[in-house]
PDB file of C-alpha atoms and ligand atoms in Angstrom:
ATOM      1  CA  MET H 740     227.183  82.722  17.035  1.00 67.00           C
ATOM      2  CA  ASN H 741     223.814  82.360  18.783  1.00 81.00           C
ATOM      3  CA  LYS H 742     221.525  81.313  15.890  1.00 86.00           C
ATOM      4  CA  GLU H 743     218.306  82.575  17.500  1.00 92.00           C
ATOM      5  CA  ILE H 744     219.612  86.075  18.109  1.00 95.00           C
ATOM      6  CA  PHE H 745     221.164  86.128  14.663  1.00 94.00           C
ATOM      7  CA  GLU H 746     217.821  85.279  13.028  1.00 96.00           C
ATOM      8  CA  GLU H 747     215.869  87.729  15.170  1.00 97.00           C
ATOM      9  CA  ILE H 748     218.269  90.515  14.212  1.00 98.00           C
ATOM     10  CA  GLN H 749     217.972  89.645  10.516  1.00 96.00           C
ATOM     11  CA  GLN H 750     214.164  89.662  10.746  1.00 97.00           C
ATOM     12  CA  LEU H 751     214.001  92.989  12.593  1.00 97.00           C
ATOM     13  CA  LYS H 752     216.506  94.499  10.223  1.00 97.00           C
ATOM     14  CA  LYS H 753     214.106  93.802   7.334  1.00 97.00           C
ATOM     15  CA  GLU H 754     211.076  95.111   9.216  1.00 97.00           C
ATOM     16  CA  ARG H 755     212.849  98.312  10.179  1.00 97.00           C
ATOM     17  CA  ASN H 756     214.618  98.749   6.834  1.00 97.00           C
ATOM     18  CA  ALA H 757     217.859  98.969   8.788  1.00 97.00           C
ATOM     19  CA  VAL H 758     221.525  98.592   7.964  1.00 96.00           C
ATOM     20  CA  ILE H 759     224.109  97.456  10.526  1.00 97.00           C
ATOM     21  CA  LEU H 760     227.521  99.094  10.339  1.00 97.00           C
ATOM     22  CA  ALA H 761     230.424  97.712  12.364  1.00 97.00           C
ATOM     23  CA  HIS H 762     233.771  99.350  12.949  1.00 97.00           C
ATOM     24  CA  ASN H 763     236.950  97.353  12.343  1.00 97.00           C
ATOM     25  CA  TYR H 764     237.588  97.266  16.117  1.00 98.00           C
ATOM     26  CA  GLN H 765     234.268  95.589  17.052  1.00 98.00           C
ATOM     27  CA  ILE H 766     234.055  92.044  18.452  1.00 97.00           C
ATOM     28  CA  ASP H 767     234.021  89.218  15.857  1.00 96.00           C
ATOM     29  CA  GLU H 768     230.295  88.367  16.171  1.00 96.00           C
ATOM     30  CA  VAL H 769     229.280  91.954  15.622  1.00 97.00           C
ATOM     31  CA  GLN H 770     231.494  92.227  12.540  1.00 97.00           C
ATOM     32  CA  GLN H 771     229.984  88.954  11.315  1.00 96.00           C
ATOM     33  CA  ILE H 772     226.396  90.180  11.516  1.00 96.00           C
ATOM     34  CA  ALA H 773     227.144  93.611  10.045  1.00 97.00           C
ATOM     35  CA  ASP H 774     226.143  94.567   6.519  1.00 96.00           C
ATOM     36  CA  ILE H 775     229.241  96.710   6.208  1.00 96.00           C
ATOM     37  CA  THR H 776     232.496  96.742   8.153  1.00 96.00           C
ATOM     38  CA  GLY H 777     235.101  99.468   7.841  1.00 95.00           C
ATOM     39  CA  ASP H 778     236.571 102.609   9.355  1.00 93.00           C
ATOM     40  CA  SER H 779     234.264 105.304  10.660  1.00 88.00           C
ATOM     41  CA  LEU H 780     234.150 107.388   7.512  1.00 85.00           C
ATOM     42  CA  GLU H 781     233.860 104.486   5.070  1.00 90.00           C
ATOM     43  CA  LEU H 782     230.888 103.271   7.096  1.00 91.00           C
ATOM     44  CA  SER H 783     229.049 106.584   7.165  1.00 83.00           C
ATOM     45  CA  ARG H 784     229.594 107.099   3.452  1.00 85.00           C
ATOM     46  CA  ALA H 785     228.479 103.568   2.671  1.00 89.00           C
ATOM     47  CA  ALA H 786     225.322 104.083   4.738  1.00 84.00           C
ATOM     48  CA  SER H 787     224.377 107.161   2.726  1.00 82.00           C
ATOM     49  CA  LYS H 788     224.473 105.049  -0.444  1.00 89.00           C
ATOM     50  CA  THR H 789     221.898 102.565   0.905  1.00 88.00           C
ATOM     51  CA  ASN H 790     218.155 103.191   1.128  1.00 88.00           C
ATOM     52  CA  ALA H 791     218.061 102.159   4.791  1.00 95.00           C
ATOM     53  CA  GLU H 792     215.896 104.291   7.056  1.00 96.00           C
ATOM     54  CA  VAL H 793     217.663 103.121  10.207  1.00 97.00           C
ATOM     55  CA  ILE H 794     221.426 102.962  10.705  1.00 96.00           C
ATOM     56  CA  VAL H 795     222.622 100.816  13.619  1.00 97.00           C
ATOM     57  CA  PHE H 796     226.187 101.933  14.316  1.00 97.00           C
ATOM     58  CA  ALA H 797     228.322  99.374  16.120  1.00 98.00           C
ATOM     59  CA  GLY H 798     231.169 101.643  17.102  1.00 97.00           C
ATOM     60  CA  VAL H 799     231.703 104.511  19.521  1.00 98.00           C
ATOM     61  CA  HIS H 800     229.712 107.691  20.043  1.00 98.00           C
ATOM     62  CA  PHE H 801     231.589 110.064  17.719  1.00 97.00           C
ATOM     63  CA  MET H 802     231.244 107.517  14.884  1.00 96.00           C
ATOM     64  CA  ALA H 803     227.462 107.379  15.245  1.00 96.00           C
ATOM     65  CA  GLU H 804     227.493 111.188  15.263  1.00 96.00           C
ATOM     66  CA  ASN H 805     229.485 111.154  12.014  1.00 95.00           C
ATOM     67  CA  ALA H 806     226.781 108.947  10.511  1.00 94.00           C
ATOM     68  CA  ALA H 807     224.130 111.413  11.734  1.00 95.00           C
ATOM     69  CA  ILE H 808     226.095 114.346  10.260  1.00 96.00           C
ATOM     70  CA  LEU H 809     226.279 112.640   6.861  1.00 94.00           C
ATOM     71  CA  ASN H 810     222.792 111.134   6.875  1.00 94.00           C
ATOM     72  CA  PRO H 811     220.246 113.761   7.998  1.00 94.00           C
ATOM     73  CA  GLY H 812     216.687 112.492   8.101  1.00 93.00           C
ATOM     74  CA  ARG H 813     217.701 108.923   8.915  1.00 96.00           C
ATOM     75  CA  THR H 814     217.532 107.337  12.332  1.00 97.00           C
ATOM     76  CA  VAL H 815     221.023 106.618  13.675  1.00 97.00           C
ATOM     77  CA  LEU H 816     221.237 104.225  16.631  1.00 98.00           C
ATOM     78  CA  LEU H 817     224.157 103.495  18.949  1.00 98.00           C
ATOM     79  CA  PRO H 818     223.356 100.236  20.815  1.00 98.00           C
ATOM     80  CA  ASP H 819     225.272 101.292  23.954  1.00 98.00           C
ATOM     81  CA  LEU H 820     225.352 104.951  24.948  1.00 98.00           C
ATOM     82  CA  ASP H 821     228.380 104.332  27.175  1.00 98.00           C
ATOM     83  CA  ALA H 822     230.523 103.434  24.175  1.00 98.00           C
ATOM     84  CA  GLY H 823     232.548 106.619  24.175  1.00 98.00           C
ATOM     85  CA  CYS H 824     236.020 107.615  23.014  1.00 98.00           C
ATOM     86  CA  PRO H 825     238.552 109.000  25.530  1.00 98.00           C
ATOM     87  CA  LEU H 826     240.470 110.689  22.688  1.00 98.00           C
ATOM     88  CA  ALA H 827     237.349 112.529  21.469  1.00 98.00           C
ATOM     89  CA  ASP H 828     236.663 113.521  25.097  1.00 98.00           C
ATOM     90  CA  MET H 829     240.088 115.206  25.370  1.00 98.00           C
ATOM     91  CA  ILE H 830     238.811 118.259  23.515  1.00 98.00           C
ATOM     92  CA  THR H 831     235.747 120.491  23.820  1.00 98.00           C
ATOM     93  CA  ALA H 832     234.416 123.141  21.453  1.00 98.00           C
ATOM     94  CA  GLU H 833     234.951 125.774  24.146  1.00 98.00           C
ATOM     95  CA  LYS H 834     238.633 124.881  24.659  1.00 98.00           C
ATOM     96  CA  LEU H 835     239.162 124.779  20.900  1.00 98.00           C
ATOM     97  CA  ARG H 836     237.654 128.281  20.586  1.00 98.00           C
ATOM     98  CA  GLU H 837     240.198 129.471  23.171  1.00 98.00           C
ATOM     99  CA  MET H 838     243.054 127.993  21.141  1.00 98.00           C
ATOM    100  CA  LYS H 839     241.695 129.561  17.941  1.00 98.00           C
ATOM    101  CA  ALA H 840     241.709 132.949  19.694  1.00 98.00           C
ATOM    102  CA  GLU H 841     245.373 132.384  20.613  1.00 98.00           C
ATOM    103  CA  TYR H 842     246.315 131.586  16.977  1.00 98.00           C
ATOM    104  CA  PRO H 843     243.958 133.760  14.891  1.00 98.00           C
ATOM    105  CA  GLU H 844     245.872 133.104  11.642  1.00 98.00           C
ATOM    106  CA  ALA H 845     245.778 129.314  11.979  1.00 98.00           C
ATOM    107  CA  ALA H 846     243.441 126.911  10.201  1.00 98.00           C
ATOM    108  CA  VAL H 847     241.898 124.130  12.267  1.00 98.00           C
ATOM    109  CA  VAL H 848     242.259 120.565  10.977  1.00 98.00           C
ATOM    110  CA  CYS H 849     240.198 118.208  13.076  1.00 98.00           C
ATOM    111  CA  TYR H 850     240.581 114.437  13.152  1.00 98.00           C
ATOM    112  CA  VAL H 851     237.225 112.669  12.719  1.00 96.00           C
ATOM    113  CA  ASN H 852     237.685 111.216  16.213  1.00 97.00           C
ATOM    114  CA  SER H 853     235.953 114.226  17.764  1.00 98.00           C
ATOM    115  CA  SER H 854     232.452 115.347  18.671  1.00 98.00           C
ATOM    116  CA  ALA H 855     230.112 117.138  16.255  1.00 98.00           C
ATOM    117  CA  GLU H 856     230.499 120.359  18.318  1.00 98.00           C
ATOM    118  CA  VAL H 857     234.272 120.245  17.880  1.00 98.00           C
ATOM    119  CA  LYS H 858     233.978 119.519  14.155  1.00 98.00           C
ATOM    120  CA  ALA H 859     231.649 122.507  13.882  1.00 98.00           C
ATOM    121  CA  GLU H 860     234.585 124.719  15.034  1.00 98.00           C
ATOM    122  CA  ALA H 861     236.995 123.257  12.455  1.00 98.00           C
ATOM    123  CA  ASP H 862     237.874 124.435   8.966  1.00 98.00           C
ATOM    124  CA  ILE H 863     238.214 120.890   7.712  1.00 98.00           C
ATOM    125  CA  CYS H 864     238.206 117.312   9.023  1.00 97.00           C
ATOM    126  CA  CYS H 865     240.684 114.548   8.316  1.00 96.00           C
ATOM    127  CA  THR H 866     241.027 110.824   8.903  1.00 95.00           C
ATOM    128  CA  SER H 867     244.201 108.914   9.607  1.00 95.00           C
ATOM    129  CA  SER H 868     244.357 107.977   5.918  1.00 93.00           C
ATOM    130  CA  ASN H 869     244.179 111.497   4.469  1.00 95.00           C
ATOM    131  CA  ALA H 870     245.616 113.728   7.255  1.00 97.00           C
ATOM    132  CA  VAL H 871     248.804 114.628   5.335  1.00 97.00           C
ATOM    133  CA  LYS H 872     246.875 115.497   2.180  1.00 97.00           C
ATOM    134  CA  VAL H 873     244.340 117.589   4.130  1.00 98.00           C
ATOM    135  CA  VAL H 874     247.013 119.581   5.988  1.00 98.00           C
ATOM    136  CA  ASN H 875     248.956 120.246   2.785  1.00 98.00           C
ATOM    137  CA  SER H 876     245.788 121.415   1.027  1.00 98.00           C
ATOM    138  CA  MET H 877     245.337 124.345   3.434  1.00 98.00           C
ATOM    139  CA  ARG H 878     246.427 127.828   2.306  1.00 98.00           C
ATOM    140  CA  GLN H 879     247.296 128.879   5.884  1.00 98.00           C
ATOM    141  CA  ARG H 880     250.863 128.345   7.107  1.00 98.00           C
ATOM    142  CA  GLU H 881     249.827 127.634  10.689  1.00 98.00           C
ATOM    143  CA  ILE H 882     247.641 124.627  11.405  1.00 98.00           C
ATOM    144  CA  ILE H 883     245.989 123.758  14.691  1.00 98.00           C
ATOM    145  CA  PHE H 884     245.862 119.970  14.539  1.00 98.00           C
ATOM    146  CA  ALA H 885     243.351 118.425  16.975  1.00 98.00           C
ATOM    147  CA  PRO H 886     242.842 116.336  18.995  1.00 98.00           C
ATOM    148  CA  ASP H 887     245.443 113.557  18.406  1.00 98.00           C
ATOM    149  CA  LYS H 888     249.016 114.735  19.037  1.00 98.00           C
ATOM    150  CA  ASN H 889     250.562 111.501  17.719  1.00 98.00           C
ATOM    151  CA  LEU H 890     248.770 111.696  14.382  1.00 98.00           C
ATOM    152  CA  GLY H 891     249.617 115.421  14.247  1.00 98.00           C
ATOM    153  CA  HIS H 892     253.276 114.704  14.987  1.00 98.00           C
ATOM    154  CA  TYR H 893     253.340 112.073  12.235  1.00 98.00           C
ATOM    155  CA  VAL H 894     251.802 114.568   9.769  1.00 98.00           C
ATOM    156  CA  SER H 895     254.415 117.193  10.696  1.00 98.00           C
ATOM    157  CA  SER H 896     257.129 115.039   9.042  1.00 97.00           C
ATOM    158  CA  PHE H 897     255.360 115.360   5.687  1.00 98.00           C
ATOM    159  CA  THR H 898     254.641 119.084   5.565  1.00 98.00           C
ATOM    160  CA  ASP H 899     256.305 122.500   5.749  1.00 98.00           C
ATOM    161  CA  LYS H 900     253.316 123.862   7.681  1.00 98.00           C
ATOM    162  CA  GLU H 901     253.716 124.906  11.270  1.00 98.00           C
ATOM    163  CA  ILE H 902     251.678 122.366  13.217  1.00 98.00           C
ATOM    164  CA  ILE H 903     250.239 123.444  16.561  1.00 98.00           C
ATOM    165  CA  LEU H 904     249.368 120.237  18.365  1.00 98.00           C
ATOM    166  CA  TRP H 905     246.395 119.656  20.613  1.00 98.00           C
ATOM    167  CA  LYS H 906     247.660 117.356  23.364  1.00 98.00           C
ATOM    168  CA  GLY H 907     245.116 114.532  23.043  1.00 98.00           C
ATOM    169  CA  PHE H 908     245.953 110.886  22.420  1.00 98.00           C
ATOM    170  CA  CYS H 909     244.295 107.490  22.149  1.00 98.00           C
ATOM    171  CA  PRO H 910     245.047 105.644  25.410  1.00 98.00           C
ATOM    172  CA  ILE H 911     244.970 102.280  23.613  1.00 98.00           C
ATOM    173  CA  HIS H 912     247.501 103.188  20.917  1.00 98.00           C
ATOM    174  CA  ALA H 913     249.631 105.046  23.473  1.00 97.00           C
ATOM    175  CA  ARG H 914     249.886 101.805  25.461  1.00 97.00           C
ATOM    176  CA  LEU H 915     252.056 100.140  22.843  1.00 98.00           C
ATOM    177  CA  THR H 916     255.713 100.457  23.823  1.00 98.00           C
ATOM    178  CA  ARG H 917     258.898 100.343  21.787  1.00 98.00           C
ATOM    179  CA  GLU H 918     260.030  97.336  23.847  1.00 98.00           C
ATOM    180  CA  GLU H 919     256.894  95.357  22.989  1.00 98.00           C
ATOM    181  CA  VAL H 920     257.373  96.033  19.286  1.00 98.00           C
ATOM    182  CA  VAL H 921     261.037  94.990  19.431  1.00 98.00           C
ATOM    183  CA  ALA H 922     260.025  91.782  21.256  1.00 98.00           C
ATOM    184  CA  ALA H 923     257.330  91.025  18.646  1.00 98.00           C
ATOM    185  CA  MET H 924     259.851  91.600  15.841  1.00 98.00           C
ATOM    186  CA  GLU H 925     262.308  89.220  17.499  1.00 98.00           C
ATOM    187  CA  GLU H 926     259.594  86.601  17.886  1.00 98.00           C
ATOM    188  CA  HIS H 927     258.516  86.954  14.237  1.00 98.00           C
ATOM    189  CA  PRO H 928     261.699  87.863  12.353  1.00 97.00           C
ATOM    190  CA  ARG H 929     260.127  87.459   8.891  1.00 97.00           C
ATOM    191  CA  ALA H 930     257.179  89.762   9.694  1.00 98.00           C
ATOM    192  CA  VAL H 931     256.776  93.420   8.736  1.00 98.00           C
ATOM    193  CA  PHE H 932     255.466  95.868  11.328  1.00 98.00           C
ATOM    194  CA  VAL H 933     252.482  97.971  10.261  1.00 98.00           C
ATOM    195  CA  ALA H 934     251.452 100.690  12.715  1.00 98.00           C
ATOM    196  CA  HIS H 935     248.548 103.091  13.100  1.00 98.00           C
ATOM    197  CA  PRO H 936     249.571 106.786  13.229  1.00 98.00           C
ATOM    198  CA  GLU H 937     247.864 107.156  16.635  1.00 98.00           C
ATOM    199  CA  CYS H 938     250.857 105.217  18.058  1.00 98.00           C
ATOM    200  CA  THR H 939     253.650 107.211  19.713  1.00 98.00           C
ATOM    201  CA  PRO H 940     256.555 108.604  17.605  1.00 98.00           C
ATOM    202  CA  GLU H 941     258.953 106.061  19.246  1.00 98.00           C
ATOM    203  CA  VAL H 942     256.758 103.191  18.051  1.00 98.00           C
ATOM    204  CA  LEU H 943     256.203 104.697  14.595  1.00 98.00           C
ATOM    205  CA  ALA H 944     259.969 104.998  14.175  1.00 98.00           C
ATOM    206  CA  LEU H 945     260.091 101.173  14.155  1.00 98.00           C
ATOM    207  CA  ALA H 946     257.300 100.724  11.621  1.00 98.00           C
ATOM    208  CA  ASP H 947     257.828  99.436   8.076  1.00 98.00           C
ATOM    209  CA  TYR H 948     254.527 101.003   7.104  1.00 98.00           C
ATOM    210  CA  VAL H 949     252.224 103.527   8.834  1.00 98.00           C
ATOM    211  CA  CYS H 950     248.567 103.618   7.853  1.00 96.00           C
ATOM    212  CA  SER H 951     244.913 103.768   8.908  1.00 96.00           C
ATOM    213  CA  THR H 952     242.825 100.644   9.498  1.00 96.00           C
ATOM    214  CA  SER H 953     241.534 100.734   5.912  1.00 95.00           C
ATOM    215  CA  GLY H 954     245.157 101.137   4.779  1.00 96.00           C
ATOM    216  CA  MET H 955     246.079  98.010   6.750  1.00 97.00           C
ATOM    217  CA  PHE H 956     243.438  95.919   4.968  1.00 97.00           C
ATOM    218  CA  LYS H 957     244.636  97.212   1.616  1.00 97.00           C
ATOM    219  CA  TYR H 958     248.269  96.542   2.489  1.00 98.00           C
ATOM    220  CA  ALA H 959     247.475  93.011   3.716  1.00 98.00           C
ATOM    221  CA  ARG H 960     245.571  92.265   0.501  1.00 97.00           C
ATOM    222  CA  GLU H 961     248.201  93.594  -1.869  1.00 98.00           C
ATOM    223  CA  THR H 962     251.529  92.701  -0.265  1.00 97.00           C
ATOM    224  CA  ALA H 963     253.502  89.571  -1.061  1.00 97.00           C
ATOM    225  CA  VAL H 964     254.645  89.537   2.583  1.00 97.00           C
ATOM    226  CA  LYS H 965     253.194  86.575   4.483  1.00 98.00           C
ATOM    227  CA  GLU H 966     253.593  87.692   8.117  1.00 98.00           C
ATOM    228  CA  ILE H 967     252.425  91.019   9.531  1.00 98.00           C
ATOM    229  CA  ILE H 968     252.637  92.455  13.045  1.00 98.00           C
ATOM    230  CA  ILE H 969     249.889  95.006  13.528  1.00 98.00           C
ATOM    231  CA  GLY H 970     250.147  98.035  15.791  1.00 98.00           C
ATOM    232  CA  THR H 971     246.512  98.895  16.388  1.00 98.00           C
ATOM    233  CA  GLU H 972     243.389  97.622  18.175  1.00 97.00           C
ATOM    234  CA  SER H 973     243.114  93.827  18.132  1.00 96.00           C
ATOM    235  CA  GLY H 974     239.572  93.725  16.645  1.00 96.00           C
ATOM    236  CA  MET H 975     241.337  94.048  13.275  1.00 97.00           C
ATOM    237  CA  LEU H 976     242.460  90.434  13.416  1.00 97.00           C
ATOM    238  CA  TRP H 977     239.089  88.850  12.581  1.00 95.00           C
ATOM    239  CA  ARG H 978     238.750  90.446   9.141  1.00 96.00           C
ATOM    240  CA  LEU H 979     242.480  90.326   8.368  1.00 98.00           C
ATOM    241  CA  HIS H 980     242.426  86.542   8.878  1.00 97.00           C
ATOM    242  CA  LYS H 981     239.155  86.138   6.984  1.00 96.00           C
ATOM    243  CA  GLU H 982     240.331  88.092   3.946  1.00 97.00           C
ATOM    244  CA  ASN H 983     243.885  86.703   3.896  1.00 98.00           C
ATOM    245  CA  PRO H 984     243.759  83.025   4.907  1.00 97.00           C
ATOM    246  CA  ASP H 985     247.243  82.443   3.474  1.00 97.00           C
ATOM    247  CA  LYS H 986     248.855  85.090   5.731  1.00 98.00           C
ATOM    248  CA  LYS H 987     249.707  85.313   9.404  1.00 98.00           C
ATOM    249  CA  PHE H 988     248.873  88.296  11.590  1.00 98.00           C
ATOM    250  CA  PHE H 989     250.157  89.055  15.074  1.00 97.00           C
ATOM    251  CA  VAL H 990     249.266  91.851  17.470  1.00 96.00           C
ATOM    252  CA  ALA H 991     252.246  93.901  18.627  1.00 97.00           C
ATOM    253  CA  SER H 992     250.770  93.906  22.144  1.00 97.00           C
ATOM    254  CA  THR H 993     247.912  91.971  23.731  1.00 95.00           C
ATOM    255  CA  LYS H 994     247.104  95.157  25.682  1.00 95.00           C
ATOM    256  CA  MET H 995     245.670  96.881  22.619  1.00 97.00           C
ATOM    257  CA  ILE H 996     242.030  96.210  23.367  1.00 98.00           C
ATOM    258  CA  CYS H 997     239.639  99.164  23.453  1.00 98.00           C
ATOM    259  CA  PRO H 998     237.033  98.522  26.184  1.00 98.00           C
ATOM    260  CA  ASN H 999     234.623 100.980  24.591  1.00 98.00           C
ATOM    261  CA  MET H1000     234.716  99.198  21.247  1.00 98.00           C
ATOM    262  CA  LYS H1001     233.905  95.927  23.020  1.00 98.00           C
ATOM    263  CA  LYS H1002     230.748  97.254  24.711  1.00 98.00           C
ATOM    264  CA  ILE H1003     228.462  96.380  21.814  1.00 98.00           C
ATOM    265  CA  ASN H1004     227.307  92.789  21.388  1.00 97.00           C
ATOM    266  CA  LEU H1005     224.517  90.929  19.573  1.00 97.00           C
ATOM    267  CA  GLU H1006     222.075  91.266  22.485  1.00 97.00           C
ATOM    268  CA  LYS H1007     222.492  95.046  22.493  1.00 98.00           C
ATOM    269  CA  ILE H1008     222.072  95.234  18.712  1.00 98.00           C
ATOM    270  CA  LEU H1009     218.843  93.263  19.032  1.00 98.00           C
ATOM    271  CA  GLU H1010     217.554  95.570  21.788  1.00 98.00           C
ATOM    272  CA  SER H1011     218.570  98.560  19.743  1.00 98.00           C
ATOM    273  CA  LEU H1012     216.536  97.368  16.759  1.00 98.00           C
ATOM    274  CA  LYS H1013     213.561  96.352  18.892  1.00 98.00           C
ATOM    275  CA  GLU H1014     213.290  99.593  20.825  1.00 98.00           C
ATOM    276  CA  LEU H1015     214.959 101.948  18.358  1.00 98.00           C
ATOM    277  CA  LYS H1016     217.525 102.989  20.936  1.00 97.00           C
ATOM    278  CA  TYR H1017     219.710 104.918  21.462  1.00 98.00           C
ATOM    279  CA  LYS H1018     218.984 107.633  18.925  1.00 98.00           C
ATOM    280  CA  ILE H1019     221.910 109.886  18.118  1.00 98.00           C
ATOM    281  CA  ASP H1020     220.738 113.357  17.199  1.00 97.00           C
ATOM    282  CA  VAL H1021     222.957 116.273  16.304  1.00 98.00           C
ATOM    283  CA  PRO H1022     221.265 119.705  16.574  1.00 98.00           C
ATOM    284  CA  GLU H1023     220.765 121.019  13.043  1.00 98.00           C
ATOM    285  CA  GLU H1024     222.865 124.214  13.445  1.00 98.00           C
ATOM    286  CA  ILE H1025     225.821 122.115  14.713  1.00 98.00           C
ATOM    287  CA  ARG H1026     225.235 119.422  12.085  1.00 98.00           C
ATOM    288  CA  LYS H1027     225.364 121.931   9.228  1.00 98.00           C
ATOM    289  CA  LEU H1028     228.669 123.426  10.429  1.00 98.00           C
ATOM    290  CA  ALA H1029     230.208 120.012  11.127  1.00 98.00           C
ATOM    291  CA  TYR H1030     229.016 118.823   7.719  1.00 97.00           C
ATOM    292  CA  GLN H1031     230.885 121.699   6.034  1.00 97.00           C
ATOM    293  CA  ALA H1032     234.138 120.549   7.679  1.00 97.00           C
ATOM    294  CA  VAL H1033     233.537 116.925   6.672  1.00 95.00           C
ATOM    295  CA  LYS H1034     232.429 117.903   3.152  1.00 94.00           C
ATOM    296  CA  ARG H1035     235.588 119.979   2.544  1.00 96.00           C
ATOM    297  CA  MET H1036     237.577 116.851   3.333  1.00 95.00           C
ATOM    298  CA  LEU H1037     235.408 114.656   1.096  1.00 92.00           C
ATOM    299  CA  ASP H1038     235.731 117.161  -1.761  1.00 92.00           C
ATOM    300  CA  LEU H1039     239.504 116.673  -1.663  1.00 91.00           C
ATOM    301  CA  GLY H1040     238.833 113.138  -2.898  1.00 80.00           C
TER     302      GLY H1040
HETATM  303  O1  LIG K2346     238.336 106.578  11.845  1.00 56.49           O
HETATM  304  C1  LIG K2346     238.462 105.443  12.264  1.00 56.49           C
HETATM  305  O2  LIG K2346     237.679 104.581  11.979  1.00 56.49           O
HETATM  306  C2  LIG K2346     239.560 105.122  13.216  1.00 56.49           C
HETATM  307  C3  LIG K2346     239.253 105.316  14.631  1.00 56.49           C
HETATM  308  C4  LIG K2346     240.742 104.703  12.851  1.00 56.49           C
HETATM  309  C5  LIG K2346     241.115 104.256  11.507  1.00 56.49           C
HETATM  310  O3  LIG K2346     242.284 104.371  11.144  1.00 56.49           O
HETATM  311  O4  LIG K2346     240.285 103.719  10.792  1.00 56.49           O
END
């Protein structure tokens, strides 16, 4: 890591009373300089427990919005405004309103990978780690599950609810093929395959264990298994190796690299802290509604 930039960031962080949050998919150096690494919700919750006035979110746009939803009154910065999420962009509040009109009896469960406007239209949010629990907690029989169809399809195997799927997907997880997983398993016959529920149903059918990124860290820590093939974005490898030096980790496909997650680097974090850019603001009326949907999920525990 560039020592000068590292020290400048540390100095500015103190002056600004800032905290740096990095998502599990960020590049190694960014994860190294972060105060907290984790999934999007863990990060936003952790930020609200600090006394930082400024939150620098090394992630993608919807994640910085989540931090703004949960931390009103604090300055939330996204170091690169182009760091977006194609999955979150596959749904708009307007289109969701149209679907709600088509299924007036249905509840809307919205994956956190969505904009604040979309969350504001939802009854409740979910993450990949609690989606089954959230869906089963709803009193309605019909559930509009948005925007990730693969996560929604996975949830449908664990519920009697009628799931109406929005047809969005994560292009990075959708890239992983059955053939690649089979090849990785043949190359590492002693390894277990752990997959993210944003992968396709064909890929999930091969998985020994399906879980969120935080679930993967927990699994890696607790299992006696020494070799793990991971079916998610490759940024996970840095922390998996760091926390489990006695274990081996392999990516199921070298194609699982999210270009948006790789847009943030140390130079951009430094600029962000220097110039307090780019501020992520969520209009208060949207924030309040989106917060209700997030809070209902958090209240489930
Ligand atoms: O919510 C997150 O952070 C994402 C995108 C995935 C996960 O499983 O952590």
